[in-house]
Amino acid sequence: KTTPADFFVEEIPKYEPSGEGQHVYITIEKTNLTTLKVLGMMARALGVNRKAIGYAGLKDAHAVTRQTFSVDGITEDAARALEIPGVKILRVARHRNKLKPGHSAGNKFVIRVRGVEKSALPAAEAILAQLQARGVPNYFGEQRFGHRNNSQWLGKALVQNDMDTFLRELLGKPQPTEAAPAQHARALFDSGDWAAALEAFPPFLRDERAVLRQLVRTGDPRRAVRALDRRLKRLYVSAYQSHLFNKLLAQRLPAIHRLETGDVAYIHRNGACFVVEDAAAEQPRADALAISPAGPMFGVKMLTAQGKPGAREAAVLVEEGIALGDFRVPGVNFNGERRPYRIPLADASLGWDEGLVVSFSLPPGVYATIVLREIMKTDGDSPES
């Protein structure tokens, strides 16, 4: 990604606004701004509480993205008159309900990859054709694991109820990519000087400071971890679930389009799941991309796989030193669910304009970077699918 215009994302709405109701739907195009930043600026400009504004999903900052917000209790004229730097108002219409996460049918992407030779086009086209036929590996992207790439280990420590390890990951282990003051504070924590570390932690690391303050005050790791927002704990545990899912997905490659007896199959039309009793009988539905093998987002109420797939899942838990029941994390229970190992790629096409231009649509919550990674394997690698 070199300029924001090289990465274009457009939200696909699940439904159209009806034209009446107390919420005003505002479709915008934003450049180089996060969804939450726009929400804050919109709330200030309209003089409404942030809670009055809804959205269907978070969109990339370093990109040109189109998405819709809903605002409760304003006039359409006020919406049309909005002036926010970096934001264009495209459409205003009324609807009866607030927009919430899940109210999107996915996203359309148009991405320009610069620095590629035009001779790479035929190989990229062959890979794209195969991805359309077999689906895209449904990996969680790196974003899922946080900017320190350790959200999964924080989650594992919570699942294992190991508060000392959790605090070491959260407050210690300086990384070269971090701001110097943060590195200094983490090094002090690692040296055992908690009070000096608390002094040194920069104000923008609010959560870390809150936990460390409690640790300095009480000396009790459990009470310190309790100072952490429950939503963050959920985020860490779900990052660990994602890490285990990625691990099992990697074991299924390159045959994620093939069902095995004992698999949990995911029905793409409605998200329902069932255990496959006869893989050969169900395979035609998988070939048509109507169903796919599904991996575990481990939790206490999850539908478990049988046979060989079930054995692989059990082996990963043993290897990690955890049991399903460990996902009953105090204050945050994880029921678990199944997630398809692959996803259908829609409306895909390739072109050339100062670089390789790839366009495609994906369901909500699927990472475009995964598709790009597959297409860029143009050095004779076959795609992972």
mmCIF file of C-alpha atoms in Angstrom, residues 87-335:
data_model
loop_
_atom_site.group_PDB
_atom_site.id
_atom_site.type_symbol
_atom_site.label_atom_id
_atom_site.label_comp_id
_atom_site.label_asym_id
_atom_site.label_seq_id
_atom_site.Cartn_x
_atom_site.Cartn_y
_atom_site.Cartn_z
ATOM 1 C CA VAL A 87 -14.778 12.960 4.610
ATOM 2 C CA LYS A 88 -17.220 13.252 1.668
ATOM 3 C CA ILE A 89 -20.974 12.825 2.243
ATOM 4 C CA LEU A 90 -22.340 10.542 -0.496
ATOM 5 C CA ARG A 91 -25.902 9.800 0.576
ATOM 6 C CA VAL A 92 -28.425 10.625 3.320
ATOM 7 C CA ALA A 93 -31.642 8.647 4.014
ATOM 8 C CA ARG A 94 -33.896 7.761 6.954
ATOM 9 C CA HIS A 95 -34.399 4.331 8.524
ATOM 10 C CA ARG A 96 -36.107 2.973 11.638
ATOM 11 C CA ASN A 97 -33.217 1.179 13.379
ATOM 12 C CA LYS A 98 -29.657 1.926 14.459
ATOM 13 C CA LEU A 99 -26.809 0.364 12.424
ATOM 14 C CA LYS A 100 -24.954 -2.277 14.434
ATOM 15 C CA PRO A 101 -22.000 -4.613 13.869
ATOM 16 C CA GLY A 102 -23.299 -7.459 11.708
ATOM 17 C CA HIS A 103 -25.573 -5.206 9.604
ATOM 18 C CA SER A 104 -23.251 -5.525 6.617
ATOM 19 C CA ALA A 105 -23.162 -8.158 3.876
ATOM 20 C CA GLY A 106 -19.397 -7.759 3.459
ATOM 21 C CA ASN A 107 -16.969 -5.474 1.671
ATOM 22 C CA LYS A 108 -15.885 -4.798 -1.883
ATOM 23 C CA PHE A 109 -12.144 -4.199 -2.311
ATOM 24 C CA VAL A 110 -10.187 -2.611 -5.157
ATOM 25 C CA ILE A 111 -6.446 -2.812 -4.447
ATOM 26 C CA ARG A 112 -3.506 -1.626 -6.526
ATOM 27 C CA VAL A 113 -0.230 -3.485 -5.948
ATOM 28 C CA ARG A 114 2.717 -1.407 -7.163
ATOM 29 C CA GLY A 115 6.238 -2.622 -7.855
ATOM 30 C CA VAL A 116 5.088 -5.785 -9.645
ATOM 31 C CA GLU A 117 6.162 -6.624 -13.204
ATOM 32 C CA LYS A 118 3.345 -6.754 -15.753
ATOM 33 C CA SER A 119 4.630 -10.212 -16.727
ATOM 34 C CA ALA A 120 3.261 -11.467 -13.370
ATOM 35 C CA LEU A 121 -0.330 -10.941 -14.594
ATOM 36 C CA PRO A 122 -0.962 -14.421 -16.133
ATOM 37 C CA ALA A 123 0.298 -16.242 -13.009
ATOM 38 C CA ALA A 124 -1.827 -13.991 -10.787
ATOM 39 C CA GLU A 125 -4.864 -14.694 -13.005
ATOM 40 C CA ALA A 126 -4.324 -18.452 -12.651
ATOM 41 C CA ILE A 127 -4.169 -18.151 -8.860
ATOM 42 C CA LEU A 128 -7.291 -15.962 -8.788
ATOM 43 C CA ALA A 129 -9.187 -18.544 -10.870
ATOM 44 C CA GLN A 130 -8.178 -21.264 -8.412
ATOM 45 C CA LEU A 131 -9.205 -19.151 -5.406
ATOM 46 C CA GLN A 132 -12.599 -18.589 -7.035
ATOM 47 C CA ALA A 133 -13.032 -22.322 -7.592
ATOM 48 C CA ARG A 134 -11.781 -23.504 -4.185
ATOM 49 C CA GLY A 135 -12.274 -20.573 -1.816
ATOM 50 C CA VAL A 136 -9.784 -18.475 0.140
ATOM 51 C CA PRO A 137 -8.043 -19.751 3.302
ATOM 52 C CA ASN A 138 -9.930 -18.026 6.127
ATOM 53 C CA TYR A 139 -6.865 -17.064 8.173
ATOM 54 C CA PHE A 140 -7.030 -14.389 10.827
ATOM 55 C CA GLY A 141 -4.728 -11.568 9.712
ATOM 56 C CA GLU A 142 -1.890 -10.144 11.811
ATOM 57 C CA GLN A 143 -4.147 -7.254 12.912
ATOM 58 C CA ARG A 144 -5.908 -9.781 15.141
ATOM 59 C CA PHE A 145 -2.818 -10.202 17.327
ATOM 60 C CA GLY A 146 -2.272 -6.546 18.251
ATOM 61 C CA HIS A 147 0.546 -4.142 17.436
ATOM 62 C CA ARG A 148 2.921 -5.984 19.816
ATOM 63 C CA ASN A 149 1.885 -9.292 18.211
ATOM 64 C CA ASN A 150 1.269 -10.834 21.636
ATOM 65 C CA SER A 151 -2.498 -10.573 22.189
ATOM 66 C CA GLN A 152 -2.680 -14.348 21.697
ATOM 67 C CA TRP A 153 -0.145 -14.986 24.504
ATOM 68 C CA LEU A 154 -2.025 -12.624 26.822
ATOM 69 C CA GLY A 155 -5.141 -14.661 25.996
ATOM 70 C CA LYS A 156 -3.372 -17.966 26.639
ATOM 71 C CA ALA A 157 -2.195 -16.732 30.057
ATOM 72 C CA LEU A 158 -5.805 -15.791 30.950
ATOM 73 C CA VAL A 159 -7.083 -19.198 29.803
ATOM 74 C CA GLN A 160 -4.372 -20.914 31.878
ATOM 75 C CA ASN A 161 -5.145 -18.624 34.811
ATOM 76 C CA ASP A 162 -1.448 -17.704 34.907
ATOM 77 C CA MET A 163 -1.467 -14.093 36.091
ATOM 78 C CA ASP A 164 2.322 -13.738 36.427
ATOM 79 C CA THR A 165 2.859 -14.610 32.762
ATOM 80 C CA PHE A 166 -0.043 -12.317 31.830
ATOM 81 C CA LEU A 167 1.550 -9.355 33.645
ATOM 82 C CA ARG A 168 4.971 -10.050 32.097
ATOM 83 C CA GLU A 169 3.409 -9.991 28.603
ATOM 84 C CA LEU A 170 1.279 -6.914 29.314
ATOM 85 C CA LEU A 171 3.822 -4.778 31.189
ATOM 86 C CA GLY A 172 7.286 -6.133 30.345
ATOM 87 C CA LYS A 173 9.124 -7.391 27.258
ATOM 88 C CA PRO A 174 10.071 -4.129 25.490
ATOM 89 C CA GLN A 175 9.969 -4.294 21.679
ATOM 90 C CA PRO A 176 12.147 -2.223 19.307
ATOM 91 C CA THR A 177 9.060 -1.028 17.374
ATOM 92 C CA GLU A 178 7.632 0.763 20.441
ATOM 93 C CA ALA A 179 8.149 4.379 21.506
ATOM 94 C CA ALA A 180 11.315 4.841 23.590
ATOM 95 C CA PRO A 181 9.464 5.828 26.830
ATOM 96 C CA ALA A 182 7.354 2.643 26.614
ATOM 97 C CA GLN A 183 10.472 0.511 26.071
ATOM 98 C CA HIS A 184 12.122 2.150 29.086
ATOM 99 C CA ALA A 185 9.056 1.547 31.320
ATOM 100 C CA ARG A 186 8.830 -2.107 30.252
ATOM 101 C CA ALA A 187 12.540 -2.649 30.941
ATOM 102 C CA LEU A 188 12.045 -1.217 34.459
ATOM 103 C CA PHE A 189 9.117 -3.597 35.009
ATOM 104 C CA ASP A 190 11.245 -6.550 33.871
ATOM 105 C CA SER A 191 13.984 -5.501 36.319
ATOM 106 C CA GLY A 192 11.460 -5.743 39.181
ATOM 107 C CA ASP A 193 11.230 -1.996 39.901
ATOM 108 C CA TRP A 194 7.444 -1.669 39.592
ATOM 109 C CA ALA A 195 7.179 1.792 41.180
ATOM 110 C CA ALA A 196 9.741 3.291 38.788
ATOM 111 C CA ALA A 197 8.014 1.532 35.871
ATOM 112 C CA LEU A 198 4.693 3.132 36.878
ATOM 113 C CA GLU A 199 6.369 6.574 36.881
ATOM 114 C CA ALA A 200 7.863 5.876 33.453
ATOM 115 C CA PHE A 201 4.823 4.407 31.613
ATOM 116 C CA PRO A 202 3.581 7.080 29.161
ATOM 117 C CA PRO A 203 0.006 8.379 29.742
ATOM 118 C CA PHE A 204 -1.283 6.950 26.419
ATOM 119 C CA LEU A 205 -0.779 3.404 27.796
ATOM 120 C CA ARG A 206 -3.798 3.869 30.073
ATOM 121 C CA ASP A 207 -4.672 0.198 30.559
ATOM 122 C CA GLU A 208 -1.103 -0.784 31.388
ATOM 123 C CA ARG A 209 -0.882 2.047 33.920
ATOM 124 C CA ALA A 210 -4.173 1.060 35.600
ATOM 125 C CA VAL A 211 -3.022 -2.553 36.019
ATOM 126 C CA LEU A 212 0.451 -1.572 37.225
ATOM 127 C CA ARG A 213 -0.954 0.987 39.692
ATOM 128 C CA GLN A 214 -3.055 -1.769 41.266
ATOM 129 C CA LEU A 215 -0.043 -4.118 41.324
ATOM 130 C CA VAL A 216 2.160 -1.522 43.053
ATOM 131 C CA ARG A 217 -0.615 -0.781 45.556
ATOM 132 C CA THR A 218 -1.605 -4.356 46.457
ATOM 133 C CA GLY A 219 1.277 -6.570 45.281
ATOM 134 C CA ASP A 220 -1.480 -8.990 44.180
ATOM 135 C CA PRO A 221 -1.330 -10.078 40.482
ATOM 136 C CA ARG A 222 -5.013 -11.207 40.550
ATOM 137 C CA ARG A 223 -6.292 -7.878 41.778
ATOM 138 C CA ALA A 224 -4.047 -6.099 39.286
ATOM 139 C CA VAL A 225 -5.536 -8.059 36.358
ATOM 140 C CA ARG A 226 -9.035 -7.239 37.645
ATOM 141 C CA ALA A 227 -8.287 -3.566 36.915
ATOM 142 C CA LEU A 228 -8.332 -4.413 33.211
ATOM 143 C CA ASP A 229 -11.438 -3.693 31.136
ATOM 144 C CA ARG A 230 -13.427 -6.877 30.505
ATOM 145 C CA ARG A 231 -13.625 -6.058 26.785
ATOM 146 C CA LEU A 232 -9.832 -6.179 26.558
ATOM 147 C CA LYS A 233 -9.757 -9.585 28.240
ATOM 148 C CA ARG A 234 -12.302 -10.799 25.695
ATOM 149 C CA LEU A 235 -10.115 -9.431 22.920
ATOM 150 C CA TYR A 236 -7.035 -11.262 24.238
ATOM 151 C CA VAL A 237 -8.820 -14.601 24.634
ATOM 152 C CA SER A 238 -10.354 -14.312 21.172
ATOM 153 C CA ALA A 239 -6.854 -13.610 19.780
ATOM 154 C CA TYR A 240 -5.722 -16.880 21.371
ATOM 155 C CA GLN A 241 -8.732 -18.698 19.854
ATOM 156 C CA SER A 242 -7.747 -17.180 16.498
ATOM 157 C CA HIS A 243 -4.148 -18.367 16.905
ATOM 158 C CA LEU A 244 -5.343 -21.960 17.516
ATOM 159 C CA PHE A 245 -7.728 -21.723 14.545
ATOM 160 C CA ASN A 246 -4.870 -20.551 12.270
ATOM 161 C CA LYS A 247 -2.714 -23.431 13.516
ATOM 162 C CA LEU A 248 -5.380 -26.025 12.614
ATOM 163 C CA LEU A 249 -6.100 -24.320 9.278
ATOM 164 C CA ALA A 250 -2.394 -24.587 8.366
ATOM 165 C CA GLN A 251 -2.618 -28.363 8.993
ATOM 166 C CA ARG A 252 -5.499 -28.630 6.474
ATOM 167 C CA LEU A 253 -3.646 -26.976 3.598
ATOM 168 C CA PRO A 254 -3.511 -27.430 0.714
ATOM 169 C CA ALA A 255 -6.764 -29.436 0.860
ATOM 170 C CA ILE A 256 -9.212 -27.066 2.592
ATOM 171 C CA HIS A 257 -11.755 -27.761 -0.151
ATOM 172 C CA ARG A 258 -11.905 -31.489 0.775
ATOM 173 C CA LEU A 259 -14.266 -32.721 3.474
ATOM 174 C CA GLU A 260 -13.268 -35.495 5.871
ATOM 175 C CA THR A 261 -15.633 -37.792 7.752
ATOM 176 C CA GLY A 262 -16.028 -36.359 11.254
ATOM 177 C CA ASP A 263 -15.584 -32.761 10.057
ATOM 178 C CA VAL A 264 -17.909 -30.056 11.259
ATOM 179 C CA ALA A 265 -19.276 -28.566 8.022
ATOM 180 C CA TYR A 266 -20.351 -24.922 7.798
ATOM 181 C CA ILE A 267 -23.330 -24.012 5.575
ATOM 182 C CA HIS A 268 -22.424 -20.689 3.911
ATOM 183 C CA ARG A 269 -26.039 -19.733 3.198
ATOM 184 C CA ASN A 270 -27.104 -19.506 6.846
ATOM 185 C CA GLY A 271 -24.090 -20.175 9.076
ATOM 186 C CA ALA A 272 -25.521 -23.437 10.465
ATOM 187 C CA CYS A 273 -23.175 -26.373 11.168
ATOM 188 C CA PHE A 274 -23.425 -30.166 11.172
ATOM 189 C CA VAL A 275 -21.076 -33.125 11.669
ATOM 190 C CA VAL A 276 -20.175 -34.891 8.395
ATOM 191 C CA GLU A 277 -21.018 -38.606 8.576
ATOM 192 C CA ASP A 278 -20.116 -39.458 4.986
ATOM 193 C CA ALA A 279 -17.504 -37.181 3.403
ATOM 194 C CA ALA A 280 -17.887 -38.619 -0.111
ATOM 195 C CA ALA A 281 -21.653 -37.997 -0.091
ATOM 196 C CA GLU A 282 -21.259 -34.367 1.030
ATOM 197 C CA GLN A 283 -18.246 -33.504 -1.183
ATOM 198 C CA PRO A 284 -20.342 -32.293 -4.179
ATOM 199 C CA ARG A 285 -21.868 -29.578 -1.933
ATOM 200 C CA ALA A 286 -18.340 -28.581 -0.889
ATOM 201 C CA ASP A 287 -17.241 -28.483 -4.559
ATOM 202 C CA ALA A 288 -20.108 -26.059 -5.205
ATOM 203 C CA LEU A 289 -18.871 -23.919 -2.255
ATOM 204 C CA ALA A 290 -22.225 -24.403 -0.519
ATOM 205 C CA ILE A 291 -20.523 -25.952 2.527
ATOM 206 C CA SER A 292 -16.961 -25.962 3.884
ATOM 207 C CA PRO A 293 -15.020 -27.760 6.595
ATOM 208 C CA ALA A 294 -15.028 -25.580 9.729
ATOM 209 C CA GLY A 295 -12.366 -25.149 12.376
ATOM 210 C CA PRO A 296 -12.811 -24.472 16.074
ATOM 211 C CA MET A 297 -12.945 -21.163 17.876
ATOM 212 C CA PHE A 298 -12.499 -23.192 21.051
ATOM 213 C CA GLY A 299 -15.037 -22.755 23.858
ATOM 214 C CA VAL A 300 -17.149 -24.658 26.348
ATOM 215 C CA LYS A 301 -20.297 -25.115 24.225
ATOM 216 C CA MET A 302 -18.769 -25.590 20.791
ATOM 217 C CA LEU A 303 -19.905 -28.340 18.397
ATOM 218 C CA THR A 304 -16.930 -30.740 18.411
ATOM 219 C CA ALA A 305 -15.522 -32.556 15.403
ATOM 220 C CA GLN A 306 -15.290 -36.379 15.342
ATOM 221 C CA GLY A 307 -12.873 -38.862 13.762
ATOM 222 C CA LYS A 308 -9.553 -37.592 12.383
ATOM 223 C CA PRO A 309 -10.484 -33.886 12.426
ATOM 224 C CA GLY A 310 -11.601 -34.267 16.060
ATOM 225 C CA ALA A 311 -8.328 -36.001 16.955
ATOM 226 C CA ARG A 312 -6.303 -33.141 15.399
ATOM 227 C CA GLU A 313 -8.264 -30.575 17.417
ATOM 228 C CA ALA A 314 -7.798 -32.549 20.647
ATOM 229 C CA ALA A 315 -4.057 -32.879 19.909
ATOM 230 C CA VAL A 316 -3.657 -29.098 19.583
ATOM 231 C CA LEU A 317 -5.233 -28.597 23.024
ATOM 232 C CA VAL A 318 -2.923 -31.225 24.557
ATOM 233 C CA GLU A 319 0.089 -29.604 22.899
ATOM 234 C CA GLU A 320 -0.951 -26.222 24.339
ATOM 235 C CA GLY A 321 -1.519 -27.706 27.794
ATOM 236 C CA ILE A 322 -5.161 -26.627 28.029
ATOM 237 C CA ALA A 323 -8.640 -28.183 28.203
ATOM 238 C CA LEU A 324 -11.933 -26.884 26.774
ATOM 239 C CA GLY A 325 -13.165 -26.064 30.281
ATOM 240 C CA ASP A 326 -10.309 -23.558 30.667
ATOM 241 C CA PHE A 327 -12.230 -21.219 28.356
ATOM 242 C CA ARG A 328 -14.503 -20.486 31.332
ATOM 243 C CA VAL A 329 -12.385 -17.410 32.061
ATOM 244 C CA PRO A 330 -13.544 -15.512 35.203
ATOM 245 C CA GLY A 331 -15.823 -12.681 34.105
ATOM 246 C CA VAL A 332 -15.689 -13.752 30.436
ATOM 247 C CA ASN A 333 -17.153 -17.100 29.445
ATOM 248 C CA PHE A 334 -16.263 -18.330 25.977
ATOM 249 C CA ASN A 335 -18.900 -20.606 24.476
#
